[in-house]
């Protein structure tokens, strides 16, 4: 990230520069190439909805596998560490076989995917099972790639979903009898030394991951690299497609780890929301989250909710997921929220989200490639008109073969989002990030600054942001944005 020094004088130009940058934006808004070049250089708050397992491009994963001892099944395209003998293809042979390589990249991503017997939804979710073991062994280089790309996209911040223990917490202890109550189940698990030790392991691994990745990136010797100034936090994700007892165990593990970790700032839930267990147990899973929220109120909660397509589920399943996530699951942010128009009392839910400042994380490419929801079918304008804060994210940029700038381009070209709205969306990232400290925005919707930072370059604002991680990043974004916009001054 660029230093604040040298940008102090720029904010004085804001009002005059706005017209210049907006004029340029309006001139190129229908040209995807010019728009991409413009928006790639635009400073961005960053990503709030991002999966580490889907973030790295499969090409990177194949290169990593080629340098290690893995065995590829040429029929399923699953890859595993070689334990004794490889009955498939050794990973160091893949890069010398162009035909196999091309097939593997397509199997591990949405590259050139055309729906037929297999839907985009099924192809997407199946990819993770193919390379899970590779992800488990290579967190550091994969995170490094993700961070490098974010830095190149001019991002300030990322919240990345991951599962350091890979659900080991669900198998190291005896399954609790939930019929006896959540509290008794919690106490039994926390009385088990093995379960408690696994929580400590997750905290240790999570807190060490970013320092190790920065070292991998060479930040010790070259700290001036922009990637070394990218702020990264993690969300612990819970698997929703598992029996309720296992879900409870993993959720407890995640909440407990997040309450102790410096790096883990929240919990989330992953896997297909339209899966048979996800649908059957949705309300019970929300009850588990509600219970654990009472025990660990300091742990933030972001939830995938409403990631459903009307044709894929029974009508009754479309009626309540987002509302339950907000009211029962205490979600502070909603991921996707695609089926909002089909929910009962949708306008009441949207008004609640607006009033309580609960943003929706919009993932345009993901929604199009997985569910074929795009254009007017997408609810982005429904949320905007109801005053719900919006942030744009990539979701799984490696599998989906996209980046954050392309989400901004799609928002402009396909949804006619103007420059000021786009700018507000990028500000929203830091406003609603699970970062410690107070915001510089007294009223985010009206873009009203707190009194201390009415002048971002004042001594009072410097004092306000000192030791305030959220405000510091927000001010940095504003100053970088001013520098960017000054280029277009008339």
Short mmCIF file of C-alpha atoms in Angstrom, two decimals:
data_model
loop_
_atom_site.label_atom_id
_atom_site.label_comp_id
_atom_site.label_asym_id
_atom_site.label_seq_id
_atom_site.Cartn_x
_atom_site.Cartn_y
_atom_site.Cartn_z
CA UNK A 1 0.00 0.00 0.00
CA UNK A 2 1.23 3.49 -0.81
CA UNK A 3 2.28 5.66 2.08
CA UNK A 4 0.12 8.50 3.31
CA UNK A 5 2.98 10.97 2.92
CA UNK A 6 2.53 13.06 -0.20
CA UNK A 7 -1.22 12.59 -0.40
CA UNK A 8 -2.21 15.06 2.29
CA UNK A 9 -2.91 17.94 -0.08
CA UNK A 10 -5.00 15.87 -2.46
CA UNK A 11 -8.29 15.88 -0.62
CA UNK A 12 -8.69 19.59 -1.27
CA UNK A 13 -9.21 18.71 -4.92
CA UNK A 14 -11.97 16.17 -4.29
CA UNK A 15 -14.99 18.18 -5.40
CA UNK A 16 -13.41 19.36 -8.65
CA UNK A 17 -11.77 16.04 -9.39
CA UNK A 18 -15.01 14.09 -9.02
CA UNK A 19 -16.47 15.62 -12.15
CA UNK A 20 -13.30 14.85 -14.08
CA UNK A 21 -13.08 11.21 -13.03
CA UNK A 22 -16.81 10.69 -13.50
CA UNK A 23 -16.66 12.22 -16.95
CA UNK A 24 -13.88 9.81 -17.89
CA UNK A 25 -15.78 6.92 -16.33
CA UNK A 26 -18.93 7.77 -18.28
CA UNK A 27 -16.97 7.98 -21.52
CA UNK A 28 -15.62 4.44 -21.14
CA UNK A 29 -18.40 2.71 -19.20
CA UNK A 30 -19.56 0.66 -22.20
CA UNK A 31 -16.05 -0.35 -23.23
CA UNK A 32 -15.07 -3.42 -21.15
CA UNK A 33 -11.38 -3.17 -22.02
CA UNK A 34 -10.99 0.51 -21.20
CA UNK A 35 -13.16 0.03 -18.13
CA UNK A 36 -11.02 -2.85 -16.88
CA UNK A 37 -7.83 -0.83 -17.31
CA UNK A 38 -9.40 2.08 -15.40
CA UNK A 39 -10.89 -0.01 -12.60
CA UNK A 40 -7.82 -2.17 -12.09
CA UNK A 41 -5.93 0.95 -11.00
CA UNK A 42 -8.79 2.20 -8.82
CA UNK A 43 -7.99 1.67 -5.11
CA UNK A 44 -10.33 -0.89 -3.58
CA UNK A 45 -11.34 -1.77 -0.05
CA UNK A 46 -10.74 -5.42 -0.87
CA UNK A 47 -12.55 -8.74 -0.44
CA UNK A 48 -14.92 -9.88 2.31
CA UNK A 49 -16.21 -13.07 0.67
CA UNK A 50 -13.26 -15.21 -0.36
CA UNK A 51 -12.46 -18.93 -0.06
CA UNK A 52 -8.80 -19.91 0.17
CA UNK A 53 -9.59 -23.36 -1.26
CA UNK A 54 -11.01 -21.76 -4.41
CA UNK A 55 -8.80 -18.70 -4.57
CA UNK A 56 -5.67 -20.04 -6.22
CA UNK A 57 -5.72 -20.82 -9.92
CA UNK A 58 -5.47 -24.55 -10.73
CA UNK A 59 -2.37 -23.88 -12.81
CA UNK A 60 -0.60 -22.91 -9.59
CA UNK A 61 -1.83 -26.04 -7.83
CA UNK A 62 -0.59 -28.25 -10.66
CA UNK A 63 2.85 -26.62 -10.52
CA UNK A 64 2.99 -27.18 -6.77
CA UNK A 65 1.95 -30.81 -7.19
CA UNK A 66 4.61 -31.34 -9.85
CA UNK A 67 7.31 -30.42 -7.33
CA UNK A 68 5.95 -32.86 -4.74
CA UNK A 69 4.99 -36.52 -4.53
CA UNK A 70 1.34 -36.71 -5.56
CA UNK A 71 -0.60 -39.25 -7.55
CA UNK A 72 -3.34 -38.21 -9.99
CA UNK A 73 -6.31 -40.41 -10.83
CA UNK A 74 -6.75 -39.80 -14.59
CA UNK A 75 -10.43 -40.78 -14.46
CA UNK A 76 -11.68 -38.76 -11.47
CA UNK A 77 -8.88 -36.14 -11.57
CA UNK A 78 -8.53 -36.48 -7.82
CA UNK A 79 -5.01 -36.04 -6.46
CA UNK A 80 -3.46 -37.49 -3.32
CA UNK A 81 -0.06 -37.75 -1.68
CA UNK A 82 1.82 -40.92 -2.65
CA UNK A 83 1.98 -43.22 0.36
CA UNK A 84 3.39 -46.39 -1.18
CA UNK A 85 2.76 -46.78 -4.91
CA UNK A 86 1.02 -44.59 -7.48
CA UNK A 87 -1.56 -46.49 -9.51
CA UNK A 88 -2.34 -43.42 -11.56
CA UNK A 89 -0.07 -40.69 -12.93
CA UNK A 90 2.73 -39.20 -10.86
CA UNK A 91 2.34 -35.46 -10.45
CA UNK A 92 5.79 -34.72 -11.88
CA UNK A 93 4.60 -36.12 -15.22
CA UNK A 94 1.58 -33.83 -15.63
CA UNK A 95 3.47 -30.83 -17.02
CA UNK A 96 4.91 -33.00 -19.80
CA UNK A 97 1.48 -34.15 -20.97
CA UNK A 98 -0.37 -31.19 -22.58
CA UNK A 99 -3.59 -33.08 -23.23
CA UNK A 100 -3.81 -34.33 -19.64
CA UNK A 101 -2.85 -30.89 -18.32
CA UNK A 102 -5.67 -29.18 -20.24
CA UNK A 103 -8.21 -31.73 -19.04
CA UNK A 104 -7.01 -31.32 -15.47
CA UNK A 105 -7.31 -27.51 -15.52
CA UNK A 106 -10.87 -27.85 -16.79
CA UNK A 107 -11.70 -30.48 -14.18
CA UNK A 108 -10.37 -28.24 -11.41
CA UNK A 109 -12.06 -25.04 -12.57
CA UNK A 110 -14.87 -23.54 -14.65
CA UNK A 111 -12.57 -23.01 -17.64
CA UNK A 112 -14.53 -23.46 -20.89
CA UNK A 113 -17.32 -25.19 -18.97
CA UNK A 114 -20.51 -25.82 -20.94
CA UNK A 115 -23.47 -27.22 -19.06
CA UNK A 116 -24.82 -30.53 -20.32
CA UNK A 117 -25.33 -33.66 -18.28
CA UNK A 118 -23.39 -31.85 -15.56
CA UNK A 119 -24.59 -28.43 -14.42
CA UNK A 120 -22.33 -25.51 -13.58
CA UNK A 121 -23.43 -25.91 -9.96
CA UNK A 122 -22.41 -29.57 -9.79
CA UNK A 123 -19.13 -29.07 -11.66
CA UNK A 124 -18.16 -26.18 -9.39
CA UNK A 125 -18.81 -27.92 -6.08
CA UNK A 126 -17.19 -31.15 -7.29
CA UNK A 127 -13.86 -29.43 -7.95
CA UNK A 128 -13.01 -29.04 -4.26
CA UNK A 129 -13.05 -32.78 -3.59
CA UNK A 130 -10.48 -33.32 -6.33
CA UNK A 131 -7.69 -31.17 -4.86
CA UNK A 132 -8.51 -30.90 -1.14
CA UNK A 133 -5.39 -32.79 -0.09
CA UNK A 134 -3.20 -30.50 -2.16
CA UNK A 135 -4.75 -27.44 -0.51
CA UNK A 136 -4.19 -28.91 2.95
CA UNK A 137 -0.47 -29.30 2.28
CA UNK A 138 0.16 -25.94 0.62
CA UNK A 139 -1.59 -23.17 2.52
CA UNK A 140 1.42 -20.84 2.46
CA UNK A 141 2.23 -20.73 -1.29
CA UNK A 142 -1.48 -20.65 -2.19
CA UNK A 143 -2.18 -17.79 0.20
CA UNK A 144 0.87 -16.01 -1.20
CA UNK A 145 -0.58 -16.18 -4.72
CA UNK A 146 -3.94 -14.91 -3.50
CA UNK A 147 -2.35 -12.00 -1.66
CA UNK A 148 -0.12 -11.07 -4.59
CA UNK A 149 -3.10 -10.88 -6.92
CA UNK A 150 -5.06 -8.80 -4.40
CA UNK A 151 -2.17 -6.38 -4.16
CA UNK A 152 -2.05 -6.07 -7.94
CA UNK A 153 -5.78 -5.29 -7.85
CA UNK A 154 -5.05 -2.35 -5.51
CA UNK A 155 -6.81 -3.94 -2.53
CA UNK A 156 -6.35 -2.84 1.07
CA UNK A 157 -7.84 -5.80 2.92
CA UNK A 158 -8.99 -9.42 2.66
CA UNK A 159 -11.04 -11.72 4.85
CA UNK A 160 -10.37 -15.29 3.77
CA UNK A 161 -12.41 -18.35 4.67
CA UNK A 162 -10.46 -21.46 5.60
CA UNK A 163 -10.51 -24.52 7.85
CA UNK A 164 -7.03 -25.11 9.34
CA UNK A 165 -8.00 -28.35 11.11
CA UNK A 166 -9.94 -29.74 8.13
CA UNK A 167 -12.77 -30.74 10.47
CA UNK A 168 -10.54 -32.92 12.64
CA UNK A 169 -12.58 -31.58 15.55
CA UNK A 170 -15.47 -33.78 14.40
CA UNK A 171 -13.59 -37.06 14.82
CA UNK A 172 -11.27 -36.68 17.82
CA UNK A 173 -14.01 -36.81 20.45
CA UNK A 174 -17.11 -38.86 21.10
CA UNK A 175 -20.16 -37.44 19.36
CA UNK A 176 -22.36 -35.56 21.86
CA UNK A 177 -26.01 -36.40 22.42
CA UNK A 178 -27.66 -33.15 21.35
CA UNK A 179 -31.02 -34.37 22.65
CA UNK A 180 -29.64 -33.65 26.13
CA UNK A 181 -29.15 -30.00 25.23
CA UNK A 182 -26.50 -27.84 23.61
CA UNK A 183 -25.03 -26.69 26.92
CA UNK A 184 -24.34 -30.20 28.14
CA UNK A 185 -22.81 -31.10 24.78
CA UNK A 186 -20.57 -28.04 24.93
CA UNK A 187 -19.35 -28.84 28.43
CA UNK A 188 -18.63 -32.47 27.57
CA UNK A 189 -16.54 -31.48 24.56
CA UNK A 190 -14.64 -28.76 26.42
CA UNK A 191 -13.87 -31.27 29.17
CA UNK A 192 -12.13 -33.46 26.59
CA UNK A 193 -8.38 -32.62 26.51
CA UNK A 194 -8.07 -33.81 22.90
CA UNK A 195 -10.84 -31.47 21.74
CA UNK A 196 -9.37 -28.52 23.63
CA UNK A 197 -5.90 -29.27 22.26
CA UNK A 198 -7.26 -29.22 18.72
CA UNK A 199 -8.67 -25.74 19.36
CA UNK A 200 -5.20 -24.63 20.47
CA UNK A 201 -3.70 -26.20 17.35
CA UNK A 202 -6.09 -24.28 15.11
CA UNK A 203 -5.28 -21.01 16.86
CA UNK A 204 -1.54 -21.63 16.56
CA UNK A 205 -1.68 -22.58 12.87
CA UNK A 206 -3.97 -19.67 11.99
CA UNK A 207 -1.94 -17.07 13.85
CA UNK A 208 1.28 -18.28 12.24
CA UNK A 209 -0.03 -18.58 8.68
CA UNK A 210 0.18 -14.91 7.71
CA UNK A 211 3.69 -14.32 9.17
CA UNK A 212 4.91 -17.45 7.38
CA UNK A 213 3.32 -16.31 4.13
CA UNK A 214 4.86 -12.85 4.39
CA UNK A 215 8.23 -14.53 4.87
CA UNK A 216 7.54 -16.71 1.81
CA UNK A 217 6.80 -13.52 -0.15
CA UNK A 218 10.13 -12.02 0.89
CA UNK A 219 8.67 -9.32 3.10
CA UNK A 220 11.57 -9.68 5.55
CA UNK A 221 14.10 -8.60 2.95
CA UNK A 222 11.84 -6.44 0.74
CA UNK A 223 9.19 -4.93 3.03
CA UNK A 224 8.49 -2.17 0.51
CA UNK A 225 6.51 -4.59 -1.68
CA UNK A 226 2.86 -3.55 -1.78
CA UNK A 227 1.77 -7.12 -1.00
CA UNK A 228 3.59 -6.86 2.33
CA UNK A 229 1.19 -4.09 3.37
CA UNK A 230 -2.00 -5.96 2.53
CA UNK A 231 -4.05 -6.57 5.68
CA UNK A 232 -5.40 -10.13 5.91
CA UNK A 233 -7.74 -11.76 8.42
CA UNK A 234 -9.39 -15.18 8.40
CA UNK A 235 -12.83 -16.65 8.88
CA UNK A 236 -13.15 -20.20 10.16
CA UNK A 237 -15.63 -22.03 7.95
CA UNK A 238 -17.97 -24.77 9.13
CA UNK A 239 -19.18 -27.53 6.80
CA UNK A 240 -22.96 -27.51 6.53
CA UNK A 241 -23.30 -30.84 4.67
CA UNK A 242 -22.62 -33.06 7.70
CA UNK A 243 -24.70 -34.59 10.50
CA UNK A 244 -25.87 -32.13 13.13
CA UNK A 245 -23.65 -33.62 15.85
CA UNK A 246 -20.58 -33.10 13.68
CA UNK A 247 -21.79 -29.63 12.74
CA UNK A 248 -22.11 -28.75 16.43
CA UNK A 249 -18.61 -30.03 17.18
CA UNK A 250 -17.03 -28.11 14.36
CA UNK A 251 -19.02 -24.96 15.10
CA UNK A 252 -17.96 -25.06 18.76
CA UNK A 253 -14.38 -25.58 17.63
CA UNK A 254 -14.60 -22.60 15.27
CA UNK A 255 -16.18 -20.22 17.78
CA UNK A 256 -13.72 -21.21 20.50
CA UNK A 257 -10.73 -20.83 18.18
CA UNK A 258 -11.94 -17.45 16.90
CA UNK A 259 -12.37 -16.22 20.47
CA UNK A 260 -8.69 -16.95 21.16
CA UNK A 261 -7.05 -16.15 17.82
CA UNK A 262 -5.60 -12.86 16.61
CA UNK A 263 -5.98 -13.94 12.99
CA UNK A 264 -9.47 -15.50 12.96
CA UNK A 265 -12.08 -12.76 13.16
CA UNK A 266 -15.29 -14.63 12.34
CA UNK A 267 -17.04 -17.89 11.53
CA UNK A 268 -18.93 -18.79 8.37
CA UNK A 269 -20.63 -21.81 6.79
CA UNK A 270 -19.74 -23.40 3.46
CA UNK A 271 -20.81 -26.12 1.01
CA UNK A 272 -23.90 -26.18 -1.19
CA UNK A 273 -26.84 -24.58 0.57
CA UNK A 274 -29.18 -26.68 -1.57
CA UNK A 275 -27.58 -29.95 -0.42
CA UNK A 276 -29.86 -32.49 1.20
CA UNK A 277 -28.44 -32.03 4.72
CA UNK A 278 -28.11 -28.26 4.36
CA UNK A 279 -31.80 -27.97 3.52
CA UNK A 280 -33.00 -30.48 6.09
CA UNK A 281 -30.98 -29.07 8.99
CA UNK A 282 -30.92 -25.37 8.11
CA UNK A 283 -33.06 -24.20 11.02
CA UNK A 284 -31.27 -26.49 13.48
CA UNK A 285 -27.90 -25.23 12.27
CA UNK A 286 -29.08 -21.66 12.87
CA UNK A 287 -30.07 -22.69 16.40
CA UNK A 288 -26.54 -24.00 16.96
CA UNK A 289 -25.06 -20.72 15.72
CA UNK A 290 -27.47 -18.80 17.95
CA UNK A 291 -26.45 -20.85 21.00
CA UNK A 292 -22.74 -20.40 20.36
CA UNK A 293 -23.22 -16.69 19.73
CA UNK A 294 -24.54 -16.41 23.29
CA UNK A 295 -21.42 -18.17 24.58
CA UNK A 296 -18.95 -16.28 22.38
CA UNK A 297 -20.59 -12.90 21.68
CA UNK A 298 -17.29 -11.31 20.65
CA UNK A 299 -16.92 -13.65 17.65
CA UNK A 300 -18.22 -12.10 14.44
CA UNK A 301 -20.61 -14.02 12.19
CA UNK A 302 -20.89 -13.90 8.39
CA UNK A 303 -23.17 -16.45 6.75
CA UNK A 304 -23.82 -17.77 3.28
CA UNK A 305 -27.59 -17.50 2.99
CA UNK A 306 -30.03 -17.49 0.11
CA UNK A 307 -27.47 -19.00 -2.28
CA UNK A 308 -30.37 -20.80 -3.91
CA UNK A 309 -32.00 -20.88 -7.34
CA UNK A 310 -35.77 -21.25 -7.57
CA UNK A 311 -35.64 -24.11 -10.07
CA UNK A 312 -33.24 -26.15 -7.94
CA UNK A 313 -35.25 -26.51 -4.72
CA UNK A 314 -38.83 -26.83 -3.54
CA UNK A 315 -40.65 -23.49 -3.11
CA UNK A 316 -40.79 -23.89 0.68
CA UNK A 317 -36.97 -23.78 0.85
CA UNK A 318 -36.88 -20.28 -0.62
CA UNK A 319 -38.98 -18.67 2.07
CA UNK A 320 -36.71 -18.08 5.08
CA UNK A 321 -32.96 -18.70 4.76
CA UNK A 322 -31.79 -15.08 4.71
CA UNK A 323 -34.20 -13.98 7.41
CA UNK A 324 -33.23 -16.87 9.69
CA UNK A 325 -29.53 -16.18 9.12
CA UNK A 326 -30.02 -12.59 10.23
CA UNK A 327 -32.50 -13.05 13.08
CA UNK A 328 -31.53 -16.46 14.48
CA UNK A 329 -27.95 -16.81 13.24
CA UNK A 330 -27.02 -13.20 14.11
CA UNK A 331 -25.32 -12.76 10.74
CA UNK A 332 -23.55 -9.42 10.49
CA UNK A 333 -23.06 -9.94 6.76
CA UNK A 334 -24.96 -12.09 4.25
CA UNK A 335 -23.13 -13.95 1.50
CA UNK A 336 -24.90 -14.10 -1.89
CA UNK A 337 -28.53 -13.53 -0.82
CA UNK A 338 -29.76 -14.57 -4.26
CA UNK A 339 -33.26 -15.73 -3.34
CA UNK A 340 -34.30 -12.64 -1.36
CA UNK A 341 -37.24 -11.90 -3.68
CA UNK A 342 -38.72 -15.34 -2.97
CA UNK A 343 -38.58 -15.03 0.82
CA UNK A 344 -41.60 -14.39 3.00
CA UNK A 345 -41.72 -10.77 4.17
CA UNK A 346 -38.74 -9.94 1.98
CA UNK A 347 -39.17 -6.18 2.34
CA UNK A 348 -39.22 -6.50 6.13
CA UNK A 349 -35.97 -8.46 6.01
CA UNK A 350 -34.40 -5.89 3.70
CA UNK A 351 -35.53 -3.06 5.96
CA UNK A 352 -34.01 -4.88 8.93
CA UNK A 353 -30.74 -5.28 7.04
CA UNK A 354 -30.77 -1.60 6.11
CA UNK A 355 -31.59 -0.44 9.64
CA UNK A 356 -29.00 -2.69 11.27
CA UNK A 357 -26.41 -2.07 8.56
CA UNK A 358 -26.09 -5.72 7.51
CA UNK A 359 -24.48 -5.74 4.06
CA UNK A 360 -24.87 -8.34 1.36
CA UNK A 361 -21.75 -9.75 -0.30
CA UNK A 362 -22.48 -9.84 -4.04
CA UNK A 363 -20.51 -12.29 -6.21
CA UNK A 364 -21.58 -11.65 -9.80
CA UNK A 365 -19.37 -14.10 -11.70
CA UNK A 366 -20.01 -16.83 -9.14
CA UNK A 367 -23.77 -16.37 -9.37
CA UNK A 368 -23.67 -16.50 -13.16
CA UNK A 369 -21.38 -19.51 -13.56
CA UNK A 370 -22.86 -21.63 -10.77
CA UNK A 371 -26.56 -20.73 -11.00
CA UNK A 372 -26.84 -18.91 -14.34
CA UNK A 373 -28.35 -15.97 -12.46
CA UNK A 374 -27.37 -12.74 -14.20
CA UNK A 375 -28.72 -9.51 -15.63
CA UNK A 376 -32.21 -8.56 -14.50
CA UNK A 377 -32.60 -11.86 -12.65
CA UNK A 378 -29.90 -10.81 -10.21
CA UNK A 379 -31.18 -9.04 -7.06
CA UNK A 380 -28.39 -6.44 -6.86
CA UNK A 381 -30.76 -3.56 -7.69
CA UNK A 382 -33.40 -4.87 -5.29
CA UNK A 383 -30.86 -4.56 -2.48
CA UNK A 384 -29.69 -1.14 -3.69
CA UNK A 385 -33.19 0.31 -3.91
CA UNK A 386 -33.94 -0.91 -0.39
CA UNK A 387 -30.81 0.78 0.95
CA UNK A 388 -28.97 -2.40 1.94
CA UNK A 389 -25.17 -1.91 1.87
CA UNK A 390 -23.41 -3.91 -0.85
CA UNK A 391 -19.86 -5.14 -1.26
CA UNK A 392 -18.50 -6.89 -4.34
CA UNK A 393 -16.39 -10.04 -4.06
CA UNK A 394 -15.03 -12.82 -6.24
CA UNK A 395 -15.98 -15.81 -4.02
CA UNK A 396 -13.57 -18.36 -5.58
CA UNK A 397 -11.55 -16.41 -8.12
CA UNK A 398 -9.23 -19.27 -9.08
CA UNK A 399 -11.91 -21.86 -9.80
CA UNK A 400 -14.14 -19.22 -11.41
CA UNK A 401 -11.18 -17.71 -13.31
CA UNK A 402 -11.90 -14.10 -12.49
CA UNK A 403 -10.63 -11.27 -10.30
CA UNK A 404 -12.10 -8.41 -8.28
CA UNK A 405 -11.74 -5.84 -11.06
CA UNK A 406 -13.91 -7.99 -13.32
CA UNK A 407 -16.64 -7.91 -10.69
CA UNK A 408 -16.56 -4.12 -10.85
CA UNK A 409 -16.65 -4.23 -14.66
CA UNK A 410 -19.65 -6.58 -14.61
CA UNK A 411 -21.43 -4.33 -12.13
CA UNK A 412 -21.02 -1.38 -14.48
CA UNK A 413 -21.70 -2.98 -17.86
CA UNK A 414 -24.34 -5.54 -16.89
CA UNK A 415 -26.04 -3.68 -14.03
CA UNK A 416 -25.47 -0.03 -14.95
CA UNK A 417 -23.78 0.83 -11.65
CA UNK A 418 -22.48 4.42 -11.69
CA UNK A 419 -19.14 5.63 -10.41
CA UNK A 420 -20.35 7.01 -7.08
CA UNK A 421 -22.21 3.79 -6.25
CA UNK A 422 -19.16 1.74 -7.19
CA UNK A 423 -17.01 3.95 -5.00
CA UNK A 424 -19.44 3.48 -2.12
CA UNK A 425 -19.27 -0.29 -2.58
CA UNK A 426 -15.50 -0.28 -2.25
CA UNK A 427 -15.71 1.92 0.85
CA UNK A 428 -18.26 -0.50 2.30
CA UNK A 429 -15.63 -3.24 2.39
CA UNK A 430 -13.67 -1.53 5.15
CA UNK A 431 -16.76 -0.13 6.85
CA UNK A 432 -18.20 -3.62 7.34
CA UNK A 433 -14.93 -5.53 7.67
CA UNK A 434 -14.48 -7.37 10.96
CA UNK A 435 -11.61 -5.11 11.93
CA UNK A 436 -11.01 -3.69 15.41
CA UNK A 437 -11.52 0.02 15.94
CA UNK A 438 -14.03 2.72 15.12
CA UNK A 439 -15.00 3.77 11.60
CA UNK A 440 -14.16 7.16 10.12
CA UNK A 441 -17.75 7.24 8.82
CA UNK A 442 -20.39 8.65 11.16
CA UNK A 443 -23.03 7.82 8.54
CA UNK A 444 -21.69 5.38 5.92
CA UNK A 445 -24.76 5.63 3.69
CA UNK A 446 -24.49 9.42 3.46
CA UNK A 447 -20.69 9.33 3.45
CA UNK A 448 -20.51 11.62 6.47
CA UNK A 449 -17.18 11.57 8.29
CA UNK A 450 -16.83 11.57 12.08
CA UNK A 451 -16.09 14.99 13.55
CA UNK A 452 -12.49 14.04 14.34
CA UNK A 453 -11.82 13.28 10.68
CA UNK A 454 -13.84 15.99 8.97
CA UNK A 455 -10.38 16.92 7.72
CA UNK A 456 -8.57 13.66 7.06
CA UNK A 457 -5.22 15.40 7.31
CA UNK A 458 -5.83 17.07 10.66
CA UNK A 459 -4.07 16.30 13.91
CA UNK A 460 -7.38 15.18 15.41
CA UNK A 461 -7.85 12.63 12.63
CA UNK A 462 -4.27 11.40 13.01
CA UNK A 463 -4.99 10.89 16.69
CA UNK A 464 -8.29 9.14 15.86
CA UNK A 465 -6.68 6.61 13.51
CA UNK A 466 -3.63 5.99 15.69
CA UNK A 467 -3.92 2.43 16.96
CA UNK A 468 -7.28 2.15 15.18
CA UNK A 469 -6.86 -0.53 12.51
CA UNK A 470 -10.21 0.02 10.79
CA UNK A 471 -9.96 3.81 10.64
CA UNK A 472 -6.34 3.69 9.55
CA UNK A 473 -7.16 1.53 6.53
CA UNK A 474 -10.20 3.65 5.72
CA UNK A 475 -8.21 6.87 5.72
CA UNK A 476 -5.51 5.26 3.62
CA UNK A 477 -8.14 4.20 1.08
CA UNK A 478 -9.56 7.74 0.92
CA UNK A 479 -6.16 9.29 0.34
CA UNK A 480 -5.24 6.73 -2.30
CA UNK A 481 -8.60 7.30 -3.97
CA UNK A 482 -7.96 11.06 -4.04
CA UNK A 483 -4.59 10.47 -5.69
CA UNK A 484 -6.18 8.18 -8.26
CA UNK A 485 -8.96 10.65 -9.07
CA UNK A 486 -6.59 13.61 -9.36
CA UNK A 487 -5.22 12.08 -12.57
CA UNK A 488 -8.51 12.96 -14.26
CA UNK A 489 -8.69 16.56 -13.08
CA UNK A 490 -9.68 18.94 -15.87
#
